[in-house]
Coordinates of C-alpha atoms and ligand atoms in Angstrom, one line a residue:
M1 CA 0.0 -0.1 0.0
S2 CA 1.6 3.3 -1.2
N3 CA 1.6 5.9 1.6
D4 CA 0.8 9.1 -0.5
W5 CA -0.6 11.8 1.9
W6 CA -3.6 12.4 -0.4
R7 CA -5.0 8.9 0.0
T8 CA -5.7 9.2 3.8
A9 CA -6.2 13.0 3.6
T10 CA -9.6 14.9 3.7
I11 CA -9.7 17.9 1.5
Y12 CA -11.4 21.0 2.5
Q13 CA -12.6 23.4 -0.2
I14 CA -12.4 27.1 0.3
Y15 CA -14.2 29.6 -2.0
P16 CA -11.8 32.6 -1.0
R17 CA -14.1 35.3 -1.5
S18 CA -16.4 33.6 1.2
F19 CA -14.3 32.4 3.9
Q20 CA -12.8 35.3 5.8
D21 CA -12.6 39.1 5.2
T22 CA -9.5 40.7 6.9
N23 CA -9.6 44.3 5.1
A24 CA -13.2 45.2 5.4
D25 CA -14.3 45.1 1.7
G26 CA -16.9 42.4 2.3
V27 CA -14.9 39.6 0.1
G28 CA -12.8 37.2 1.8
D29 CA -9.0 37.0 1.1
L30 CA -5.9 34.9 1.6
N31 CA -5.0 36.7 4.8
G32 CA -8.5 35.5 6.0
V33 CA -7.6 31.8 5.0
R34 CA -4.3 32.0 7.2
Y35 CA -6.2 33.7 10.0
R36 CA -8.6 30.7 10.3
L37 CA -5.9 27.9 9.9
D38 CA -6.1 26.9 13.6
Y39 CA -9.8 26.2 13.2
L40 CA -9.1 24.0 10.3
V41 CA -6.6 22.2 12.5
W42 CA -9.1 21.8 15.1
L43 CA -11.8 20.6 12.6
G44 CA -9.4 18.0 11.6
I45 CA -9.0 18.4 7.8
D46 CA -5.4 17.6 6.1
A47 CA -5.7 19.7 3.0
I48 CA -6.9 22.9 1.7
W49 CA -8.1 23.4 -1.9
L50 CA -8.5 27.1 -2.6
S51 CA -10.7 28.2 -5.6
P52 CA -9.1 30.8 -7.7
F53 CA -7.4 33.9 -6.4
Y54 CA -5.6 35.1 -9.5
P55 CA -6.0 38.4 -11.0
S56 CA -9.3 38.4 -12.8
P57 CA -11.9 40.9 -14.1
M58 CA -14.2 38.5 -12.0
H59 CA -16.9 37.7 -14.7
D60 CA -16.9 34.2 -13.3
F61 CA -15.4 35.1 -10.0
G62 CA -12.0 34.4 -10.6
Y63 CA -12.5 31.3 -13.2
D64 CA -11.6 33.9 -15.9
V65 CA -7.9 34.3 -15.1
A66 CA -6.1 37.3 -16.6
N67 CA -2.8 36.4 -15.0
Y68 CA -1.8 32.9 -13.9
C69 CA 1.1 33.8 -12.0
D70 CA -0.1 36.5 -9.5
V71 CA -2.8 37.1 -7.0
D72 CA -5.6 39.4 -7.4
P73 CA -5.4 42.6 -5.2
L74 CA -8.8 41.7 -4.0
F75 CA -7.5 38.7 -2.4
G76 CA -4.1 39.9 -1.4
S77 CA -0.6 39.7 -2.9
L78 CA 2.0 36.7 -3.8
D79 CA 3.7 37.5 -0.3
D80 CA 0.3 36.9 1.3
F81 CA 0.1 33.5 -0.5
D82 CA 3.6 32.4 0.6
A83 CA 2.8 33.3 3.9
L84 CA -0.4 31.2 3.8
V85 CA 1.7 28.3 2.3
S86 CA 4.4 28.6 5.1
A87 CA 1.8 29.0 7.8
A88 CA -0.2 25.9 6.5
H89 CA 2.6 23.8 6.2
A90 CA 3.8 24.6 9.8
K91 CA 0.5 23.3 10.7
S92 CA 0.9 20.1 8.7
L93 CA -1.8 21.3 6.3
K94 CA -1.4 21.0 2.4
I95 CA -2.4 23.6 0.0
I96 CA -4.0 22.6 -3.2
I97 CA -4.7 25.3 -5.7
D98 CA -7.1 25.6 -8.7
F99 CA -5.6 25.5 -12.0
V100 CA -7.9 26.7 -15.0
P101 CA -6.5 25.5 -18.3
N102 CA -9.5 25.4 -20.5
H103 CA -9.9 29.1 -20.9
T104 CA -8.4 32.5 -19.8
S105 CA -10.0 35.8 -19.2
N106 CA -10.5 37.9 -22.4
E107 CA -8.2 40.4 -20.8
H108 CA -5.4 38.0 -20.5
P109 CA -2.5 39.3 -22.4
W110 CA -2.5 36.3 -24.4
F111 CA -5.8 36.8 -25.8
L112 CA -5.5 40.5 -26.3
A113 CA -2.6 39.5 -28.5
S114 CA -4.5 36.7 -30.1
S115 CA -7.4 38.9 -30.9
S116 CA -5.4 41.8 -32.2
G117 CA -4.9 40.5 -35.7
R118 CA -5.1 37.4 -37.6
D119 CA -1.5 37.2 -38.1
N120 CA -0.5 37.8 -34.6
P121 CA 1.8 35.1 -33.5
L122 CA -0.5 34.2 -30.8
R123 CA -3.6 33.8 -32.9
D124 CA -3.5 30.0 -32.8
W125 CA -3.5 30.0 -29.0
Y126 CA -7.2 30.2 -29.0
L127 CA -9.8 28.7 -31.1
W128 CA -10.8 31.1 -34.1
R129 CA -13.0 30.1 -37.0
D130 CA -14.5 31.6 -39.9
A131 CA -18.4 32.2 -40.0
Q132 CA -20.6 29.8 -41.9
P133 CA -21.8 31.2 -45.3
D134 CA -24.9 32.5 -43.7
G135 CA -22.8 34.5 -41.0
G136 CA -23.7 32.1 -38.3
P137 CA -21.3 30.6 -35.7
P138 CA -19.0 27.6 -37.0
N139 CA -21.1 24.8 -35.2
N140 CA -23.9 24.2 -33.0
W141 CA -22.0 24.1 -29.8
F142 CA -23.7 25.8 -26.6
S143 CA -22.0 27.6 -24.0
H144 CA -22.4 25.9 -20.4
F145 CA -23.7 29.3 -19.4
G146 CA -26.3 29.6 -22.1
G147 CA -26.3 30.6 -25.7
S148 CA -23.9 29.8 -28.5
A149 CA -20.3 28.8 -27.5
W150 CA -19.1 31.2 -30.2
S151 CA -18.7 34.8 -30.1
W152 CA -18.1 37.1 -33.1
D153 CA -14.9 39.4 -33.1
E154 CA -15.7 42.4 -35.4
R155 CA -12.0 43.4 -35.6
T156 CA -10.6 40.3 -36.8
Q157 CA -13.9 39.0 -38.7
Q158 CA -13.8 35.5 -37.1
Y159 CA -15.6 33.5 -34.3
Y160 CA -13.8 32.5 -31.2
L161 CA -14.9 29.5 -28.9
H162 CA -15.8 30.0 -25.3
S163 CA -17.1 26.8 -23.5
F164 CA -18.1 29.3 -20.6
L165 CA -18.7 33.0 -20.9
P166 CA -17.8 35.2 -24.0
E167 CA -15.2 36.8 -21.4
Q168 CA -13.7 33.3 -21.0
P169 CA -12.2 32.5 -24.6
D170 CA -11.0 28.7 -24.7
L171 CA -7.2 28.2 -25.1
N172 CA -6.1 25.8 -28.0
W173 CA -4.4 23.0 -26.3
R174 CA -3.5 21.4 -29.5
N175 CA -1.0 24.0 -29.8
P176 CA 2.5 23.1 -28.2
Q177 CA 3.3 26.5 -27.2
V178 CA 0.1 27.0 -25.2
R179 CA 0.9 23.7 -23.5
A180 CA 4.5 24.8 -22.7
A181 CA 3.3 28.1 -21.4
M182 CA 0.8 26.3 -19.1
Y183 CA 3.6 24.0 -17.9
D184 CA 5.4 26.7 -16.7
V185 CA 2.4 28.2 -15.0
L186 CA 2.3 24.8 -12.9
R187 CA 6.0 25.0 -12.4
F188 CA 5.7 28.5 -11.0
W189 CA 3.2 27.6 -8.3
L190 CA 4.9 24.0 -7.5
R191 CA 8.1 25.9 -6.7
R192 CA 6.3 28.2 -4.5
G193 CA 5.3 25.2 -2.5
V194 CA 1.8 24.1 -3.5
D195 CA 1.0 20.5 -2.8
G196 CA -1.2 20.0 -5.9
F197 CA -3.8 21.3 -8.4
R198 CA -7.4 20.9 -8.6
V199 CA -7.8 21.2 -12.3
D200 CA -10.9 23.0 -13.6
V201 CA -13.0 21.1 -16.5
I202 CA -10.1 19.1 -17.4
S203 CA -12.0 16.9 -19.6
H204 CA -12.9 20.0 -21.9
I205 CA -9.4 21.0 -22.8
V206 CA -9.2 19.1 -26.0
K207 CA -12.0 19.8 -28.7
D208 CA -12.9 17.5 -31.9
A209 CA -10.2 18.9 -34.4
A210 CA -12.9 19.2 -37.1
F211 CA -15.4 21.0 -34.8
R212 CA -18.0 18.8 -35.8
D213 CA -21.7 19.5 -34.8
N214 CA -22.8 18.0 -31.4
P215 CA -25.8 15.6 -31.7
A216 CA -29.0 16.0 -29.8
N217 CA -29.0 15.0 -26.3
P218 CA -31.6 11.8 -26.4
N219 CA -32.2 12.6 -22.6
F220 CA -33.1 16.3 -23.0
A221 CA -36.6 16.7 -21.4
G222 CA -37.4 19.7 -23.3
E223 CA -36.7 22.1 -20.6
G224 CA -33.2 22.9 -19.0
P225 CA -30.3 24.9 -19.5
D226 CA -29.0 25.2 -23.2
I227 CA -26.0 23.0 -22.6
A228 CA -28.3 20.1 -21.9
R229 CA -29.9 20.2 -25.5
L230 CA -27.1 18.4 -27.1
A231 CA -24.8 15.5 -26.2
Q232 CA -21.0 16.9 -25.6
T233 CA -19.8 14.3 -28.1
Y234 CA -17.2 16.7 -29.8
S235 CA -16.9 19.6 -27.3
S236 CA -15.4 17.5 -24.4
D237 CA -14.0 14.2 -23.3
Q238 CA -12.0 13.5 -26.6
P239 CA -9.6 10.6 -26.8
E240 CA -6.7 12.9 -27.3
V241 CA -7.2 14.6 -23.8
H242 CA -5.5 11.7 -22.2
D243 CA -2.3 12.3 -23.7
V244 CA -2.3 15.9 -22.7
I245 CA -3.3 15.1 -19.0
A246 CA -0.3 12.6 -19.0
E247 CA 2.0 15.6 -20.0
I248 CA 0.5 17.5 -17.2
R249 CA 1.1 14.8 -14.8
R250 CA 4.7 14.6 -15.9
V251 CA 5.3 18.2 -15.0
V252 CA 3.7 17.7 -11.6
D253 CA 5.8 14.4 -11.1
E254 CA 9.0 16.8 -11.6
F255 CA 8.3 17.7 -7.9
P256 CA 7.7 15.0 -5.2
D257 CA 4.5 14.3 -3.2
R258 CA 2.2 16.6 -5.3
V259 CA -1.4 15.6 -6.2
L260 CA -3.4 16.2 -9.4
I261 CA -7.2 16.3 -9.2
G262 CA -9.6 16.7 -12.1
E263 CA -12.9 18.2 -12.2
I264 CA -14.7 15.8 -14.6
Y265 CA -18.6 15.6 -14.8
L266 CA -18.9 12.0 -16.7
P267 CA -20.5 8.8 -16.1
I268 CA -18.3 6.4 -14.2
E269 CA -16.9 4.4 -17.3
R270 CA -15.7 7.5 -18.9
L271 CA -14.7 9.0 -15.5
V272 CA -12.3 6.2 -14.6
A273 CA -10.3 6.5 -17.8
Y274 CA -9.0 9.7 -16.3
Y275 CA -6.7 7.9 -14.0
G276 CA -4.7 7.5 -17.1
K277 CA -2.8 4.5 -18.7
E278 CA -0.5 2.9 -16.2
L279 CA -2.3 5.5 -13.7
G280 CA -0.3 8.3 -15.3
G281 CA -3.4 10.6 -15.4
V282 CA -4.8 12.5 -12.6
H283 CA -4.7 10.9 -9.2
L284 CA -8.2 11.8 -8.3
P285 CA -10.8 12.4 -11.0
F286 CA -13.3 13.9 -8.9
N287 CA -16.3 11.5 -8.2
F288 CA -19.4 13.6 -8.2
Q289 CA -21.8 10.8 -8.1
L290 CA -23.3 11.8 -4.7
L291 CA -24.2 15.3 -6.1
D292 CA -27.2 14.2 -7.8
A293 CA -27.9 10.8 -6.5
R294 CA -31.5 10.1 -5.2
W295 CA -30.9 10.0 -1.6
D296 CA -32.0 6.5 -0.4
A297 CA -29.8 3.6 0.9
A298 CA -30.3 1.3 -2.3
T299 CA -29.3 4.1 -4.7
I300 CA -26.1 4.8 -2.9
A301 CA -25.2 1.3 -2.2
N302 CA -25.6 0.7 -5.9
I303 CA -23.4 3.8 -6.6
I304 CA -20.6 2.4 -4.2
E305 CA -20.5 -0.9 -5.8
M306 CA -20.5 0.3 -9.5
Y307 CA -17.8 2.8 -8.6
E308 CA -15.4 0.3 -6.7
A309 CA -16.0 -2.2 -9.6
A310 CA -15.1 0.4 -12.2
L311 CA -11.8 1.4 -10.5
P312 CA -8.8 0.5 -12.5
P313 CA -6.1 -1.7 -10.4
G314 CA -4.3 1.0 -8.3
A315 CA -6.8 3.5 -8.7
W316 CA -7.7 5.5 -5.3
P317 CA -11.2 6.3 -4.9
N318 CA -12.7 9.8 -3.7
W319 CA -16.1 11.3 -2.8
V320 CA -17.8 14.8 -3.0
L321 CA -21.1 15.8 -1.4
S322 CA -21.0 19.3 -2.4
N323 CA -19.1 22.2 -4.1
H324 CA -19.4 25.8 -5.1
D325 CA -21.3 25.0 -8.4
R326 CA -23.9 22.5 -6.9
P327 CA -26.5 23.0 -4.1
R328 CA -25.3 22.5 -0.7
I329 CA -25.7 18.9 1.0
A330 CA -28.1 20.3 3.5
A331 CA -30.2 22.3 0.9
R332 CA -30.5 19.1 -0.8
V333 CA -31.3 16.4 1.9
G334 CA -32.4 18.6 4.7
A335 CA -30.6 19.0 8.0
A336 CA -31.2 15.8 9.6
Q337 CA -29.9 13.7 6.5
A338 CA -27.0 16.3 6.1
R339 CA -25.5 14.9 9.5
L340 CA -25.8 11.2 7.9
A341 CA -24.2 12.4 4.8
T342 CA -21.2 13.8 6.5
M343 CA -20.9 10.5 8.3
L344 CA -21.3 8.7 5.0
L345 CA -18.6 11.1 3.3
L346 CA -16.0 10.7 6.0
T347 CA -16.3 7.0 6.4
L348 CA -16.4 5.8 3.0
H349 CA -13.4 4.2 1.2
G350 CA -11.5 7.1 -0.6
T351 CA -10.4 10.6 -0.2
P352 CA -13.3 13.0 0.9
T353 CA -13.7 16.5 -0.3
L354 CA -15.7 18.6 2.3
Y355 CA -17.1 21.9 1.2
Y356 CA -16.8 24.9 3.5
G357 CA -19.8 25.8 5.4
D358 CA -21.1 22.3 5.2
E359 CA -19.5 21.5 8.8
I360 CA -22.0 24.2 10.2
G361 CA -25.0 22.8 8.0
I362 CA -25.6 25.8 6.0
G363 CA -28.7 24.7 3.9
H364 CA -30.6 26.6 1.2
V365 CA -30.1 30.5 1.4
D366 CA -32.5 32.8 -0.4
I367 CA -30.8 35.5 -2.5
A368 CA -32.8 38.6 -3.4
L369 CA -32.8 39.3 -7.1
E370 CA -31.0 42.4 -6.6
R371 CA -28.2 40.7 -4.8
A372 CA -27.9 37.8 -7.3
Q373 CA -24.0 37.7 -8.5
D374 CA -23.5 34.5 -10.5
P375 CA -23.2 35.0 -14.3
W376 CA -25.0 31.7 -15.0
G377 CA -28.0 32.4 -12.9
M378 CA -28.4 35.7 -14.6
R379 CA -27.9 34.5 -18.2
E380 CA -30.4 31.7 -17.8
P381 CA -32.7 33.5 -15.2
D382 CA -35.7 31.1 -15.3
L383 CA -33.9 27.8 -14.7
G384 CA -32.7 28.3 -11.0
V385 CA -29.2 27.3 -12.1
G386 CA -27.8 30.5 -10.0
R387 CA -24.9 29.2 -8.0
D388 CA -25.1 31.9 -5.4
P389 CA -26.9 30.0 -2.7
S390 CA -23.8 27.8 -2.4
R391 CA -21.3 30.3 -2.1
T392 CA -22.6 32.5 0.8
P393 CA -20.0 33.8 3.5
M394 CA -18.6 31.4 6.1
Q395 CA -20.2 32.2 9.6
W396 CA -17.8 32.3 12.6
D397 CA -19.7 34.0 15.2
A398 CA -22.8 36.1 16.3
S399 CA -21.6 39.4 15.7
A400 CA -22.9 41.7 13.1
F401 CA -21.6 40.1 10.1
A402 CA -20.9 36.5 11.5
G403 CA -17.3 37.4 12.1
F404 CA -16.7 37.0 8.4
S405 CA -16.5 40.9 7.8
T406 CA -17.1 44.1 9.3
R407 CA -19.2 45.3 6.7
E408 CA -22.1 43.9 4.4
P409 CA -20.7 40.8 2.7
W410 CA -20.8 40.3 -0.9
L411 CA -23.5 37.8 -0.6
P412 CA -25.9 37.3 2.2
L413 CA -25.5 35.5 5.5
T414 CA -28.2 32.9 6.4
P415 CA -31.1 34.2 8.4
D416 CA -30.0 32.1 11.3
F417 CA -26.4 33.0 11.4
A418 CA -26.7 34.1 15.1
T419 CA -27.0 30.4 16.1
R420 CA -25.6 28.8 12.9
N421 CA -22.0 29.9 13.5
V422 CA -18.6 28.2 14.4
A423 CA -18.3 29.9 18.0
T424 CA -21.8 28.9 19.0
M425 CA -21.7 25.4 17.5
R426 CA -18.4 24.5 19.1
E427 CA -20.1 24.8 22.5
D428 CA -22.7 22.2 21.5
D429 CA -21.6 18.8 21.5
M430 CA -24.5 17.4 19.7
C431 CA -24.2 19.9 16.5
I432 CA -23.1 18.9 13.1
L433 CA -19.9 20.9 13.6
R434 CA -19.0 18.8 16.4
L435 CA -19.9 15.7 14.6
T436 CA -17.8 16.7 11.6
S437 CA -14.8 17.2 13.7
K438 CA -15.1 14.0 15.7
L439 CA -15.6 12.1 12.5
L440 CA -12.4 13.6 11.1
H441 CA -10.2 12.8 14.0
Y442 CA -11.6 9.4 14.3
R443 CA -10.8 8.8 10.7
H444 CA -7.2 9.9 11.5
A445 CA -7.1 7.5 14.6
H446 CA -8.3 4.4 12.6
S447 CA -6.4 3.2 9.7
A448 CA -9.6 1.1 8.9
L449 CA -11.3 4.3 7.7
G450 CA -8.0 5.9 6.3
I451 CA -6.9 3.0 4.1
G452 CA -9.0 -0.1 5.0
S453 CA -10.8 -2.2 2.5
Q454 CA -14.7 -1.8 2.3
R455 CA -17.3 -4.3 2.2
L456 CA -21.1 -3.5 1.8
L457 CA -23.2 -5.5 4.4
H458 CA -26.5 -4.3 3.8
A459 CA -28.7 -1.9 1.7
S460 CA -32.3 -2.5 2.3
D461 CA -35.4 -1.0 3.9
H462 CA -33.6 2.4 4.1
V463 CA -30.5 1.1 6.0
L464 CA -26.9 1.2 4.5
A465 CA -24.3 -0.5 6.2
Y466 CA -20.7 -1.2 5.2
E467 CA -17.6 -2.6 7.0
R468 CA -14.1 -1.1 6.8
L469 CA -11.2 -3.2 7.7
Q470 CA -7.4 -2.9 8.0
G471 CA -5.6 -5.4 10.0
A472 CA -7.3 -6.0 13.4
D473 CA -9.0 -2.4 13.0
Q474 CA -12.7 -3.3 12.1
I475 CA -15.3 -0.6 11.9
L476 CA -18.9 -0.9 10.8
V477 CA -20.9 2.0 9.9
A478 CA -24.9 1.8 9.7
L479 CA -26.8 4.5 8.3
N480 CA -30.7 5.1 8.4
F481 CA -31.8 7.0 5.4
C482 CA -35.4 7.5 6.6
H483 CA -37.0 9.6 9.4
D484 CA -38.6 6.4 11.3
T485 CA -36.8 3.8 13.4
R486 CA -35.0 0.9 11.7
S487 CA -33.2 -2.0 12.7
F488 CA -30.1 -3.7 11.5
S489 CA -28.5 -7.0 12.3
L490 CA -25.1 -7.2 12.7
P491 CA -23.2 -9.9 10.6
N492 CA -22.9 -13.4 12.5
G493 CA -20.6 -13.5 15.5
L494 CA -19.7 -9.8 15.2
S495 CA -20.2 -7.4 18.4
G496 CA -18.7 -4.0 19.2
A497 CA -19.6 -0.6 20.7
V498 CA -20.7 2.6 19.4
A499 CA -18.0 5.0 18.5
L500 CA -19.8 7.8 17.0
S501 CA -23.6 8.5 16.4
T502 CA -25.4 11.3 14.6
H503 CA -27.5 11.3 17.5
S504 CA -27.0 11.8 21.4
G505 CA -26.5 9.5 24.2
R506 CA -25.0 6.5 22.6
S507 CA -21.3 6.8 22.8
G508 CA -19.8 3.4 24.2
E509 CA -23.0 1.7 24.0
R510 CA -22.5 -2.2 23.4
V511 CA -24.3 -2.9 20.2
P512 CA -26.6 -6.1 20.5
A513 CA -26.9 -8.4 17.6
K514 CA -29.9 -6.5 16.5
L515 CA -29.3 -2.8 16.6
E516 CA -32.0 0.0 16.7
L517 CA -31.3 3.0 14.5
R518 CA -33.5 6.1 15.4
G519 CA -34.8 8.1 12.5
D520 CA -32.0 9.7 10.4
E521 CA -29.4 8.0 12.8
G522 CA -26.1 7.0 11.5
I523 CA -23.6 5.1 13.7
V524 CA -19.9 4.0 13.7
I525 CA -19.4 0.8 15.5
K526 CA -16.0 -0.4 16.6
I527 CA -16.0 -4.1 16.4
G528 CA -14.3 -5.8 19.2
Ligands
GLC1 C1 -15.7 24.9 -13.4 C2 -15.8 25.8 -12.0 C3 -17.0 26.6 -12.2 C4 -16.5 27.7 -13.4 C5 -16.4 26.9 -14.6 C6 -15.7 27.6 -15.7 O1 -17.0 24.1 -13.6 O2 -16.1 25.0 -10.9 O3 -17.3 27.4 -11.0 O4 -17.7 28.4 -13.5 O5 -15.6 25.6 -14.4 O6 -14.4 27.9 -15.2
CA2 CA1 -11.1 41.4 1.8

């Protein structure tokens, strides 16, 4: 068994705009992350993934990068970044940063050059194509944020491709100069000591060489975002992408002990291809299956089994419950099941990624129209696709702006922030924050949870149970997905004691052969 740190680590995603403001502008910053490191140590996470903090016009809140090798003044400076890395490392926390290779900002000097004239040396760094004879765009591809993926450039009389906003032109990764420049970006940050990258939409970086039309999506129900109308047959997940990813991996491997994580929304069979030939792809292709799974024991058991079965030899699994693009877990399954979901995430086989704020159970937040920020939500307003509700500020205490800032934050706090905040919840042994912290520390203390094998024991009548095993360390997890009492019989001959429960008053209880689970209850049992 390899001892790569990222196998046993729990990753904690921070959306820097929303974690901690230290200069009273209502927006979080890098010094704010550094200020809160002791909290993260207390919580028990191992690695921080920072969403983008690079100079950016912020059309997509930093996913439109105008300079890959600097920090936006809104978030601080390179010195602040270095200070954060040293402080984190001194506390044994790893720092993973977001790498956005598919597109730049339209204000990036590369695009300014590329769009300045057809014979500019950087013209081919982006994807320029002629109009159709009728003046229309080169093909039928949609932007992920609605409308055509092509925008017309008056000056040079061609269209350029943007898989996202028009302000996010796609780079041409078939051009070796682009690849070389981007690898230097990786090296710039690797030398600064980052422990790895989460790579934005990595499956999109190579497109069909002939830019063929995408076929209709047979599963499109007639309503939904534009992007869902067509299958992404030619605009993403092209066979050639794997060679490019192998190159990226080789750059990362020039430095010891770094991790490469890929943002990839694909069905399992396509997803696992991103581990790469001889596992020379990304270490962790994000496993997003729980993000839209029907929330019941049988469905989740099925997902676990299919996923484990699909993993190539040597591949390490991982699990995600929510992120800055998707509804928060408590918004999706409710407060009671969110506790159970946390127990699931932190006891499953594989590296968990925890989204900031989920540990205090932030649920759905209503964002008034006049405070909406997300460009996708604003471009397709009737679909409820806006991502603002998942990006509201972290809530630290009961003071005026929840300890996040000293002025009105860029997005609203939850109405119950006076009680839903770290300072208040740390005092309450039964709240989701303490549960999360206990689970994380328990995970560290038990190699069965960190690296142990996993066996499904039971998935019926709303109860999901599995065992984790490593040497003499044997742990059983039983989760009740319904609001009523359920019982579960331990496999023959096993007995043990409750180590952790989502509910009160159970710790240390000897577990009888037939175990009663209260509604929404999950328990971790130490066998022996
Ligand atoms: C990824 C990011 C998302 C962003 C998009 C375009 O999906 O997670 O927030 O809008 O890429 O960069
Ligand atoms: Ca700030």
